[in-house]
Short mmCIF file of C-alpha atoms in Angstrom, two decimals:
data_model
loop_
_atom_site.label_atom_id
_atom_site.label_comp_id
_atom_site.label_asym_id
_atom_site.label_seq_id
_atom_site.Cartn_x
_atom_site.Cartn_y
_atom_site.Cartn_z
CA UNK A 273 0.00 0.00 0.00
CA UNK A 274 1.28 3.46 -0.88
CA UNK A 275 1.95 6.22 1.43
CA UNK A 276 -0.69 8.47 -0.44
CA UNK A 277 -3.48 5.42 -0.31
CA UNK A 278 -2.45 5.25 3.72
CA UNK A 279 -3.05 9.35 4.24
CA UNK A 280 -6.28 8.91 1.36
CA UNK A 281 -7.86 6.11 3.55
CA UNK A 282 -7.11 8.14 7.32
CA UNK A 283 -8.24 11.02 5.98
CA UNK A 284 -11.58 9.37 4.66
CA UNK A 285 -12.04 7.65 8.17
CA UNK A 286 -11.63 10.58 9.76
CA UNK A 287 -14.61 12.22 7.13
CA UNK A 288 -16.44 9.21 7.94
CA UNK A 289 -16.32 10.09 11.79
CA UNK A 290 -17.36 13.22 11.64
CA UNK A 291 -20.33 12.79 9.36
CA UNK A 292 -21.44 9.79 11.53
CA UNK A 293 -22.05 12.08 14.83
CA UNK A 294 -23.59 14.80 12.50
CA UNK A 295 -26.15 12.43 11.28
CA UNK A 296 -26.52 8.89 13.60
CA UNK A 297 -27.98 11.33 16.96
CA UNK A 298 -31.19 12.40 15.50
CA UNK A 299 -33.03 9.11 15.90
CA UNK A 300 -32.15 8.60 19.67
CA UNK A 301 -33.49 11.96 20.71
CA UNK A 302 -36.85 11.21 21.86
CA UNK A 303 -35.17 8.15 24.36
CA UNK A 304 -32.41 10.29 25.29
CA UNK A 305 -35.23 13.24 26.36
CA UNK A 306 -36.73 11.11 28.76
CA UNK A 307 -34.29 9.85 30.04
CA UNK A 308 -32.52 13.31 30.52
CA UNK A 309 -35.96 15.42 30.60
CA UNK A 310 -34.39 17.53 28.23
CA UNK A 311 -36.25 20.24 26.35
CA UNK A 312 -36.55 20.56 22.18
CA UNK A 313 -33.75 23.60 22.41
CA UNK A 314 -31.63 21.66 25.16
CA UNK A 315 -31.78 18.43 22.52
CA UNK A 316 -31.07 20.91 19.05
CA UNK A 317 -27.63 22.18 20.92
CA UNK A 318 -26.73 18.34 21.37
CA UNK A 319 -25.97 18.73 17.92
CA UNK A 320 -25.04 22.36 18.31
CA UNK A 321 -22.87 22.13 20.69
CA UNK A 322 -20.68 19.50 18.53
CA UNK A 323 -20.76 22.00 15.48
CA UNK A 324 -20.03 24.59 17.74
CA UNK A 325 -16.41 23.07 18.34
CA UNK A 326 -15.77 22.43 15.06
CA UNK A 327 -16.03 25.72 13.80
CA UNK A 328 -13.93 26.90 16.93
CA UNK A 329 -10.87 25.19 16.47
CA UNK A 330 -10.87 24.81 12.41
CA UNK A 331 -8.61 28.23 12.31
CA UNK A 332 -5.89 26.63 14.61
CA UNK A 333 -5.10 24.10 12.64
CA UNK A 334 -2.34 25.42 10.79
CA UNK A 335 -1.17 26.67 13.97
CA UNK A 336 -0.90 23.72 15.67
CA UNK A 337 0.45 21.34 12.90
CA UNK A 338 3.32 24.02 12.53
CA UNK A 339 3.54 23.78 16.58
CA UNK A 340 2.92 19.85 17.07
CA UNK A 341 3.53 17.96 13.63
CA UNK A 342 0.84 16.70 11.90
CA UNK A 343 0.93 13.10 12.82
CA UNK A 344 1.39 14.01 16.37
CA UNK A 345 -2.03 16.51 16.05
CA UNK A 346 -4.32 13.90 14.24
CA UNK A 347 -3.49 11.51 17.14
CA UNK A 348 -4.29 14.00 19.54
CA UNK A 349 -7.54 14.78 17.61
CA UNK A 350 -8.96 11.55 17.73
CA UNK A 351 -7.67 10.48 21.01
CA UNK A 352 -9.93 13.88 22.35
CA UNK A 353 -12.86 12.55 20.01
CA UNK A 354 -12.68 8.92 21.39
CA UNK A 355 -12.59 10.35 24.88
CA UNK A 356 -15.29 12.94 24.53
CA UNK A 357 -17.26 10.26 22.81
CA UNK A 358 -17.33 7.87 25.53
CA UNK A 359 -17.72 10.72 28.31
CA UNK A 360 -20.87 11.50 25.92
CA UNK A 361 -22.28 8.19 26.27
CA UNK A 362 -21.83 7.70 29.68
CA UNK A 363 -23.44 11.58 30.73
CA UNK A 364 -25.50 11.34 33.65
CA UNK A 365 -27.37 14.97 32.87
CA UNK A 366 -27.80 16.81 29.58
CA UNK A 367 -26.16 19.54 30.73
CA UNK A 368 -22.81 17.44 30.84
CA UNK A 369 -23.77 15.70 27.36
CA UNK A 370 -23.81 19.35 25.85
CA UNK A 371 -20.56 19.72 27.39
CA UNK A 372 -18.91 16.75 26.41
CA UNK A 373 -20.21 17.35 22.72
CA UNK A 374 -18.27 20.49 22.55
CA UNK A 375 -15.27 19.01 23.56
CA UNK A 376 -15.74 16.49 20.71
CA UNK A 377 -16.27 18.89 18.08
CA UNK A 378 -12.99 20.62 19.41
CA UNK A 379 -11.47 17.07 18.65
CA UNK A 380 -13.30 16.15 15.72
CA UNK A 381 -12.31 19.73 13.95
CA UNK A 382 -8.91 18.97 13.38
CA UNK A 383 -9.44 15.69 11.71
CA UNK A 384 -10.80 17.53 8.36
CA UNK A 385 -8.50 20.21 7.30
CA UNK A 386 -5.36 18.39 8.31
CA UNK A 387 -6.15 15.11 6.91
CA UNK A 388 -7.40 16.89 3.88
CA UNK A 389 -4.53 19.01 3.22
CA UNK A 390 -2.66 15.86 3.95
CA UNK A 391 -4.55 14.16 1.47
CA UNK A 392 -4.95 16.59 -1.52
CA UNK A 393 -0.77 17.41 -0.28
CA UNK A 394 0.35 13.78 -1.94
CA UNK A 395 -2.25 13.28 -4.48
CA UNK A 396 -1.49 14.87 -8.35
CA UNK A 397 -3.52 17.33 -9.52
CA UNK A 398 -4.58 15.05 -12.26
CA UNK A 399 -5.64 12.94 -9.90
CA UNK A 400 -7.79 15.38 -7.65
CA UNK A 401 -10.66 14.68 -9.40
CA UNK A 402 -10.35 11.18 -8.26
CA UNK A 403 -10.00 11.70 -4.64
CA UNK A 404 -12.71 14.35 -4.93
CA UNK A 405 -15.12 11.31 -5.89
CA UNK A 406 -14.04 9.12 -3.40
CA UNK A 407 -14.76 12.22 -0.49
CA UNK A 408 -18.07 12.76 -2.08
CA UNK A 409 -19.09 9.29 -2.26
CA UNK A 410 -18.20 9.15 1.51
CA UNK A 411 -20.76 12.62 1.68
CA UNK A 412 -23.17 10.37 0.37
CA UNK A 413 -23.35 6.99 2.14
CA UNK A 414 -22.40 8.34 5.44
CA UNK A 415 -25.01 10.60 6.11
CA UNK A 416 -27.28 8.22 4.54
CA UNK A 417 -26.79 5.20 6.51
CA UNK A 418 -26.37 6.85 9.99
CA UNK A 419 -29.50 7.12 10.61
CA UNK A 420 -30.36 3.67 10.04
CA UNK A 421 -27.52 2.58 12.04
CA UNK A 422 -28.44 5.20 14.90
CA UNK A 423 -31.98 3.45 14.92
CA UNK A 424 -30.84 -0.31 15.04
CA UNK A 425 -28.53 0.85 18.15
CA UNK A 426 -31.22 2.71 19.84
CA UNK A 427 -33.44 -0.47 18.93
CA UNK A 428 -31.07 -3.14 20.68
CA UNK A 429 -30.20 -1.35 24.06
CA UNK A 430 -30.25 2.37 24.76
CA UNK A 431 -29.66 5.83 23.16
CA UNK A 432 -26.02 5.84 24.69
CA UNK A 433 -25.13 3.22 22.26
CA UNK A 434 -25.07 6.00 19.36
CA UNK A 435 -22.83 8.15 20.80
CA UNK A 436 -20.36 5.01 22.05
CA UNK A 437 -21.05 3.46 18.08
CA UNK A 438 -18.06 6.14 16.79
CA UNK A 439 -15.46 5.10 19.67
CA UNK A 440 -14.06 2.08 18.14
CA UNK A 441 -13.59 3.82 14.42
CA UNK A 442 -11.61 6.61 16.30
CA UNK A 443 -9.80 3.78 17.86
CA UNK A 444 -8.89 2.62 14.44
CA UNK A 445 -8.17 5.60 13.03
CA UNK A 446 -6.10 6.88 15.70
CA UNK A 447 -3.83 3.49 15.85
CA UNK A 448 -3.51 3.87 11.83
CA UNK A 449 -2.76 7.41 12.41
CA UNK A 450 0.29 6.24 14.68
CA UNK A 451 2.03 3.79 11.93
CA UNK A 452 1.14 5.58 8.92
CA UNK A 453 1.45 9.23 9.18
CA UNK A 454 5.40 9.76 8.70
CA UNK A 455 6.99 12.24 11.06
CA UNK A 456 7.73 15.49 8.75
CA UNK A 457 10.54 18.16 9.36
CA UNK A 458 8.76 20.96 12.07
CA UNK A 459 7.28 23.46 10.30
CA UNK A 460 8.18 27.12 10.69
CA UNK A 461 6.02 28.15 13.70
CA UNK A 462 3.38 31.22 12.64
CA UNK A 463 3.20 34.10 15.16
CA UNK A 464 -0.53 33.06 16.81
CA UNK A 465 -2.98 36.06 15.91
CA UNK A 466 -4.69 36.16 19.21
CA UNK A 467 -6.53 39.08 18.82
CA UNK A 468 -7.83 37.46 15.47
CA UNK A 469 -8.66 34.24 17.19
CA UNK A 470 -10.21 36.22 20.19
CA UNK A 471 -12.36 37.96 17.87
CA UNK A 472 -12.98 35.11 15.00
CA UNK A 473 -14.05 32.75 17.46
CA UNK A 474 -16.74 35.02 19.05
CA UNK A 475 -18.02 36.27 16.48
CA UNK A 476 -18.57 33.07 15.33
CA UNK A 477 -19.99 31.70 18.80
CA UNK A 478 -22.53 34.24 18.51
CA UNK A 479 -23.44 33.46 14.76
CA UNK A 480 -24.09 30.33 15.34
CA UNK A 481 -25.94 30.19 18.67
CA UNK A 482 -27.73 33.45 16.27
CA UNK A 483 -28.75 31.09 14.11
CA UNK A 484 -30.54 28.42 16.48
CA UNK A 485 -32.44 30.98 17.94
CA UNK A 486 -33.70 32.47 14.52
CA UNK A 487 -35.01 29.91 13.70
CA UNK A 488 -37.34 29.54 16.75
CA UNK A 489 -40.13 31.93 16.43
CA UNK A 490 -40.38 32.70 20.82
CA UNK A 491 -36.43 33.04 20.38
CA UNK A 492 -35.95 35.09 17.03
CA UNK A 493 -35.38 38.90 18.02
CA UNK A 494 -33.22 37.63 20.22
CA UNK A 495 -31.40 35.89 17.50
CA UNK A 496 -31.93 38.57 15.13
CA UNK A 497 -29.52 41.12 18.02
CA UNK A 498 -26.97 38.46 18.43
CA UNK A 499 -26.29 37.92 14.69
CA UNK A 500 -26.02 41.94 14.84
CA UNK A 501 -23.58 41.49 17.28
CA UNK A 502 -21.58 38.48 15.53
CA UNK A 503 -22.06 40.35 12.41
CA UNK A 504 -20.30 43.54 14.10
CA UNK A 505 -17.64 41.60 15.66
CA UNK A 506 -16.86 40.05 12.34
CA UNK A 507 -16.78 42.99 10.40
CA UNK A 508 -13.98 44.36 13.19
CA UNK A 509 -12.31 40.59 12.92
CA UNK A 510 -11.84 41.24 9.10
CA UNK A 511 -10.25 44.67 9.18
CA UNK A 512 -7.96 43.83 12.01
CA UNK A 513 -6.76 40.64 9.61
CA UNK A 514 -5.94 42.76 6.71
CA UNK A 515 -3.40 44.38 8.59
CA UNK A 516 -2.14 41.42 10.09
CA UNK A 517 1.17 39.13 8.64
CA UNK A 518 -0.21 35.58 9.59
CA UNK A 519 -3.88 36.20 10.63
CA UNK A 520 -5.19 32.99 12.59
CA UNK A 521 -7.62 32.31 8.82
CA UNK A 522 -5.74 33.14 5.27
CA UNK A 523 -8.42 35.43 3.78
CA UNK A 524 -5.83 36.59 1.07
CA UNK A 525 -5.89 32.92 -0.46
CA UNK A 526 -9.45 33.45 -1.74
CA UNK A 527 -7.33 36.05 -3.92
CA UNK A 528 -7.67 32.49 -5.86
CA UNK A 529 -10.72 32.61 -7.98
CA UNK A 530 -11.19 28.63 -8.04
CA UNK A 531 -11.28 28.76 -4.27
CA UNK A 532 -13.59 31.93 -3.99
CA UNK A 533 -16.31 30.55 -6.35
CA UNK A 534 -15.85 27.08 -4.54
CA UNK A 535 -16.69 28.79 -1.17
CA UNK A 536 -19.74 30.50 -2.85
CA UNK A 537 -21.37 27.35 -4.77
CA UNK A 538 -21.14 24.78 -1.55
CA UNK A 539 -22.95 28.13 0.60
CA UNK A 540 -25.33 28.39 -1.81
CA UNK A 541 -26.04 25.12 -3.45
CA UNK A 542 -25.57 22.15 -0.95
CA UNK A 543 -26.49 24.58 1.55
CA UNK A 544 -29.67 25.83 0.29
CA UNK A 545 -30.45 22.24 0.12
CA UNK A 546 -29.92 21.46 3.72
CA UNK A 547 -33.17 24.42 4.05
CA UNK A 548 -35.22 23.36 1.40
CA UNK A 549 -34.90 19.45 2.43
CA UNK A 550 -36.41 21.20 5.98
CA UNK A 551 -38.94 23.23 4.01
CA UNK A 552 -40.13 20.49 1.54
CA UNK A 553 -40.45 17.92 4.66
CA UNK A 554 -43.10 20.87 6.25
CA UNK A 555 -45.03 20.51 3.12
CA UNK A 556 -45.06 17.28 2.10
CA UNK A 557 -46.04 16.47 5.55
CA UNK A 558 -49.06 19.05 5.05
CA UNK A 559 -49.83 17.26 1.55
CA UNK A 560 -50.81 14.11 3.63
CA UNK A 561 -47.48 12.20 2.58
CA UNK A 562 -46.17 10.10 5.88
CA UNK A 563 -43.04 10.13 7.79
CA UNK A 564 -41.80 6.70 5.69
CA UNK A 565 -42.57 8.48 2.31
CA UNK A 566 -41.12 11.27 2.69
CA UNK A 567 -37.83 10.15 4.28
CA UNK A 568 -38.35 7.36 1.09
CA UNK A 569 -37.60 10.91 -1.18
CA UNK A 570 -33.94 10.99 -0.11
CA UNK A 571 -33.49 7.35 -2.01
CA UNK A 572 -34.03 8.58 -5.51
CA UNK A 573 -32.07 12.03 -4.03
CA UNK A 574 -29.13 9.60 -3.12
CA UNK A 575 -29.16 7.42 -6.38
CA UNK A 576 -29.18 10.64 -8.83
CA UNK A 577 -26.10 12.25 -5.91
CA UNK A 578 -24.16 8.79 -6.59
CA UNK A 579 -24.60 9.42 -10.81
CA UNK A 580 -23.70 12.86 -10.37
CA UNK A 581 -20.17 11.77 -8.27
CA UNK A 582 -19.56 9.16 -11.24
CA UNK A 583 -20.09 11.89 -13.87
CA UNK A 584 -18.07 14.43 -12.23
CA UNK A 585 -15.27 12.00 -12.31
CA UNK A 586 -14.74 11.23 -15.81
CA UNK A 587 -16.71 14.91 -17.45
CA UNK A 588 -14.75 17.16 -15.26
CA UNK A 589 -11.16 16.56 -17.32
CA UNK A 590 -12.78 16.62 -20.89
CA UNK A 591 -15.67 19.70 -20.52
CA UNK A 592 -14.41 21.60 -17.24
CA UNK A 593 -16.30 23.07 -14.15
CA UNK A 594 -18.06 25.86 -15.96
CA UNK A 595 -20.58 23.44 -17.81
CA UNK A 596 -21.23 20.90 -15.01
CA UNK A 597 -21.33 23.83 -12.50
CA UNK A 598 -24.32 25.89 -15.03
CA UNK A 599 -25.86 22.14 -15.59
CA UNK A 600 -25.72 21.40 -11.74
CA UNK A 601 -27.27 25.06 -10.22
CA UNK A 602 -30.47 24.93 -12.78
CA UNK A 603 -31.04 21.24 -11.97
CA UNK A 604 -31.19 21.86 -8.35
CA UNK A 605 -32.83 25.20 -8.83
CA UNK A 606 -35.30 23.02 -10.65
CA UNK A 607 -36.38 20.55 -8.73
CA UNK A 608 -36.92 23.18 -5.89
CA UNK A 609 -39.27 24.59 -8.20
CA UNK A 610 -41.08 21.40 -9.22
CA UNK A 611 -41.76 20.88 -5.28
CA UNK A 612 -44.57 23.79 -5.94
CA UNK A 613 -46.75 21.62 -7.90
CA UNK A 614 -46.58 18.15 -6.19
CA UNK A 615 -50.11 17.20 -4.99
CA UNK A 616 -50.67 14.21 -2.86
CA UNK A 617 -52.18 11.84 -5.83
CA UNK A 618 -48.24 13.11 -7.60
CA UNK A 619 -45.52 11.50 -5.81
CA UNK A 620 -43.82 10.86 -9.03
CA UNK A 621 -43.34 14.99 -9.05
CA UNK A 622 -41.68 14.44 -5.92
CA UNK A 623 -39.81 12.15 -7.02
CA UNK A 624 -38.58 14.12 -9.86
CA UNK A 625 -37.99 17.03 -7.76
CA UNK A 626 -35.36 14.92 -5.51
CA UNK A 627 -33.57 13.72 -8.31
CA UNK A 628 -32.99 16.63 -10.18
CA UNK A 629 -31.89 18.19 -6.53
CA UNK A 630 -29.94 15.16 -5.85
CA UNK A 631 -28.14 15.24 -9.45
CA UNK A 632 -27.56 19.17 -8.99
CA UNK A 633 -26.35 19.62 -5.97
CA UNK A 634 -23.80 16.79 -6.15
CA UNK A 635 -22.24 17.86 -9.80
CA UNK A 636 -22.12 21.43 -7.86
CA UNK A 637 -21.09 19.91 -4.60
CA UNK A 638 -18.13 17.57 -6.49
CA UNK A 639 -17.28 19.67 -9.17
CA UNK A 640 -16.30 22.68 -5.73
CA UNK A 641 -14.30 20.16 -4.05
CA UNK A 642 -11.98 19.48 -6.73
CA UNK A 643 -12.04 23.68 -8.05
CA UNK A 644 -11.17 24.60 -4.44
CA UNK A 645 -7.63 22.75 -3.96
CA UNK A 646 -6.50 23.43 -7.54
CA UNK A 647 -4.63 26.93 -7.47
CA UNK A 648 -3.20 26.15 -4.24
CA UNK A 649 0.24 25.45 -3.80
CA UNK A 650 1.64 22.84 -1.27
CA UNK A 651 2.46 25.39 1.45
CA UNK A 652 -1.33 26.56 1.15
CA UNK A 653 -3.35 23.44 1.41
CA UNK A 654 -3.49 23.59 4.95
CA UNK A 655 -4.69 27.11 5.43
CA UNK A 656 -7.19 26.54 2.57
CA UNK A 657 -8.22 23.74 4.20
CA UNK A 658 -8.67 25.24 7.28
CA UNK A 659 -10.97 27.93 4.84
CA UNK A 660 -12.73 25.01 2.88
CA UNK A 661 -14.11 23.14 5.85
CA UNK A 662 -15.13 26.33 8.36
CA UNK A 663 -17.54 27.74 5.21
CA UNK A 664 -18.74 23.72 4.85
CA UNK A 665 -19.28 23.84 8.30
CA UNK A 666 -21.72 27.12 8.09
CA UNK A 667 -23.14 26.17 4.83
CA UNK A 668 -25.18 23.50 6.82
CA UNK A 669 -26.82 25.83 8.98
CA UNK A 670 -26.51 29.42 7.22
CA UNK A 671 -29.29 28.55 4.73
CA UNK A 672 -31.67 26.48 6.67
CA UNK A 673 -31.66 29.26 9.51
CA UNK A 674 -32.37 32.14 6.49
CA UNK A 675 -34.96 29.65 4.98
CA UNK A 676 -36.83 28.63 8.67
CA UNK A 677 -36.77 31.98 9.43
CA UNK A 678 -38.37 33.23 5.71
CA UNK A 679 -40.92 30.65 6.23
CA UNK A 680 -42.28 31.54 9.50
CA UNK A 681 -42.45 35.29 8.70
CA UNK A 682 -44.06 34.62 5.23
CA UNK A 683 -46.76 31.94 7.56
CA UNK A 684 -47.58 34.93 9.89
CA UNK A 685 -48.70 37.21 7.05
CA UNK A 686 -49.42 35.66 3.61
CA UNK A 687 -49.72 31.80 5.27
CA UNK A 688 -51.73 30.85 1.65
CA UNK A 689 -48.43 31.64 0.10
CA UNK A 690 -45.29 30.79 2.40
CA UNK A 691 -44.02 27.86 1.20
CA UNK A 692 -44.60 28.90 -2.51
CA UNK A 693 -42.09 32.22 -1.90
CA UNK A 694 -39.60 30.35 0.33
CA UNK A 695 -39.15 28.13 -2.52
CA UNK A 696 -38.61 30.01 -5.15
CA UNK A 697 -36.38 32.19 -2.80
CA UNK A 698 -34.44 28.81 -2.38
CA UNK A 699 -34.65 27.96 -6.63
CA UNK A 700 -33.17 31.64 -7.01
CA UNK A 701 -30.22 31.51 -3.94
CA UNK A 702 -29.13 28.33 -5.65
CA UNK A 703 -28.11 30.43 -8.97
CA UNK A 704 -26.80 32.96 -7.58
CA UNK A 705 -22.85 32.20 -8.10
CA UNK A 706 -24.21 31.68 -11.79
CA UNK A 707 -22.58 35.66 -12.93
CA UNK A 708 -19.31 34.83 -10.86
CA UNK A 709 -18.91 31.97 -12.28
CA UNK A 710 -19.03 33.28 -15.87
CA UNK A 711 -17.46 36.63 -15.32
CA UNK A 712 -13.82 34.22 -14.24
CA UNK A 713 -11.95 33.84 -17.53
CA UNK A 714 -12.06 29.81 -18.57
CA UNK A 715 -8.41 29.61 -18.21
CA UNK A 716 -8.66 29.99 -14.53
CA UNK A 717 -10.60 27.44 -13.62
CA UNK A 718 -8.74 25.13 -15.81
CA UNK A 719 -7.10 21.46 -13.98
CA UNK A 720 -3.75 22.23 -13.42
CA UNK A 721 -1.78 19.18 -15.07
CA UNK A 722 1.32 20.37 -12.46
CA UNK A 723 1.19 21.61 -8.76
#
């Protein structure tokens, strides 16, 4: 086995990981809320909390793989994730699951943008396109199967069972992590921006927790003031990094066009899927269509996502990202669209509708991956990283809150039209990077054949 198919394979496990406590916690909510007596917002920052830590720690990771070595950081990482995990399990109050979440995400954040840079660090940029299929695929089946998994656990003993179901894979990975990963030269050590990281990682506290609260109606001019705030502290962050030499994130590297567009299409097209999948759910459930059928949507969704990965693969060398990129925003805006005329005696329209989203947002989603990492030279794959993952992190929540929050205002005032408007708010946010992505000159976001 090759060193690059040993730092490929960690770096997918670690992928793996993360999506798994993403996506496997949902189903053992209502047995973990009696057994906790926890409340609907005390159970939404179980996942909160975990995404919270993430996006906390994601800007140190340069820092600290310059400071610890990369080999000796990923084995840090997932020894904190295996810990937290089974501390997680074992919680005797929700209060100290919350708390022991966090502390996973803080573990589980470094796993991403140093095995990716890692990854995307030994592989050719011929072959990017090839990794980028195997990371997507990984997007796809994860998140798909956790939930089944999550319910099978909960089904054979108790909720704790989901959060202990990730300990052995961080086992795994962290014993691979140990013979594999080769010990590099130390890195020269960046000066640590701590007013930046002071600064960044409120600002981003507050968006977040912003964003919970928006979307609860009791809770939302409280959220509205806090993302006000987080807005306001950001705005300060960025100025301060300008004049900064090694600001604790590398805004300067989304000087690159392939990475700035990148950014833009995963906010705007997987994410807007993340709200609409949360909007169409409302109304499908009004249309009369049961929990089975429409969770039975997301097959046909996942099927036309697994084409989409193949096509990417092999279309992406011989036509380049502009096409599949165009092709992939107006499927996905679409299908949104076709979710306005599905009637309960039409789930075939549904149907549709999740394919064409499914198809979209994965040549979009696939096609970014593989743009992002390809004007980056070696020295810059970690900070873009770093970059890459923190806007993945908020695409899965920026949308959703600005869709949940559309649709409750439009419901208060023109309720006989809500989920028609949010909709075709969500068809039109998914073409919006359509003018960027035209404006930047073809030879730009050409493969590089060369790092």
């Amino acid at each position: 086995m090759t060193y690059r198919t040993k730092v490929e394979g960690l770096y997918l496990l670690g992928f793996s990981l993360d999506l798994v406590n993403m996506f496997i916690g949902n189903v053992a909510y209502p047995a973990l809320a009696a057994e906790l007596h926890a409340s609907v917002p005390q159970l939404a920052w179980i996942g909160n909390a975990y995404m919270l830590g993430l996006t906390l720690v994601i800007p140190l990771g340069g820092w600290l793989a310059a400071r610890l070595g990369e080999r000796a950081l990923l084995c840090l990482s997932l020894g904190v994730f295996a810990l937290a995990a089974v501390l997680a399990g074992s919680a005797p109050s929700i209060e100290a699951l919350i708390g022991w979440r966090f502390l996973q995400g803080l573990g589980g954040g470094l796993l991403i943008p140093v095995g990716q840079a890692l990854a995307y660090r030994h592989c050719p940029p011929t072959e990017r396109g090839r990794l980028t299929a195997r990371i997507m695929a990984v997007a796809l089946l994860v998140p798909a199967l956790s939930p089944a998994l999550g319910g099978w656990l909960v089904g054979l003993g108790s909720w704790r069972w989901v959060l202990w179901a990730s300990v052995p894979l961080a086992v795994l990975a962290l014993v691979l992590a140990a013979l594999w990963i080769r010990s590099e030269p130390p890195l020269a050590l960046p000066r640590l921006d701590r007013r930046g990281l002071v600064l960044g990682s409120l600002g981003l506290s507050l968006l977040l927790v912003a964003l919970s609260l928006i979307a609860e109606a009791p809770q939302r001019a409280l959220g509205v003031a806090m993302l006000a705030a987080a807005a306001g502290i950001l705005i300060v962050y960025a100025r301060t990094a300008r004049h900064t030499a090694e600001p604790v994130l590398q805004w300067t590297l989304l000087r690159h066009p392939s990475l700035r567009l990148a950014m833009l299409i995963y906010l705007l097209v997987p994410g807007t899927f993340i709200g609409t999948q949360l909007v169409a759910t409302l109304l499908l459930s009004r249309l009369g269509y049961n929990p089975a059928s429409i969770g039975g949507f997301m097959l046909p969704w996942a099927l036309a996502s697994a084409c989409a990965i193949a096509t990417t693969r092999s279309a992406l060398p011989r036509i380049g990202p502009r096409v599949l990129l165009s092709a992939g925003m107006a499927c996905q805006a679409i299908g949104i669209a076709l979710l306005l005329a599905v009637q309960p005696s039409q789930p075939l329209l549904a149907v549709l509708a999740f394919v064409l989203m499914g198809l979209g947002g994965s040549l979009c989603s696939s096609t970014a991956q593989t743009l992002a990492f390809q004007g980056l030279a070696h020295e810059e794959l970690m900070p873009g990283s770093a970059l890459w993952n923190l806007n993945r992190q908020l695409s899965f929540c920026l949308a959703a809150a600005l869709l949940a929050c559309v649709l409750g205002a439009l419901t208060a005032v023109l309720p006989g039209h809500a989920f028609a408007l949010t909709l075709l708010l969500a068809s039109g946010m998914t073409l919006l990077p359509l003018p960027l992505l035209w404006r930047i000159p073809a030879a730009t976001l050409s493969l590089r054949a060369t790092p």
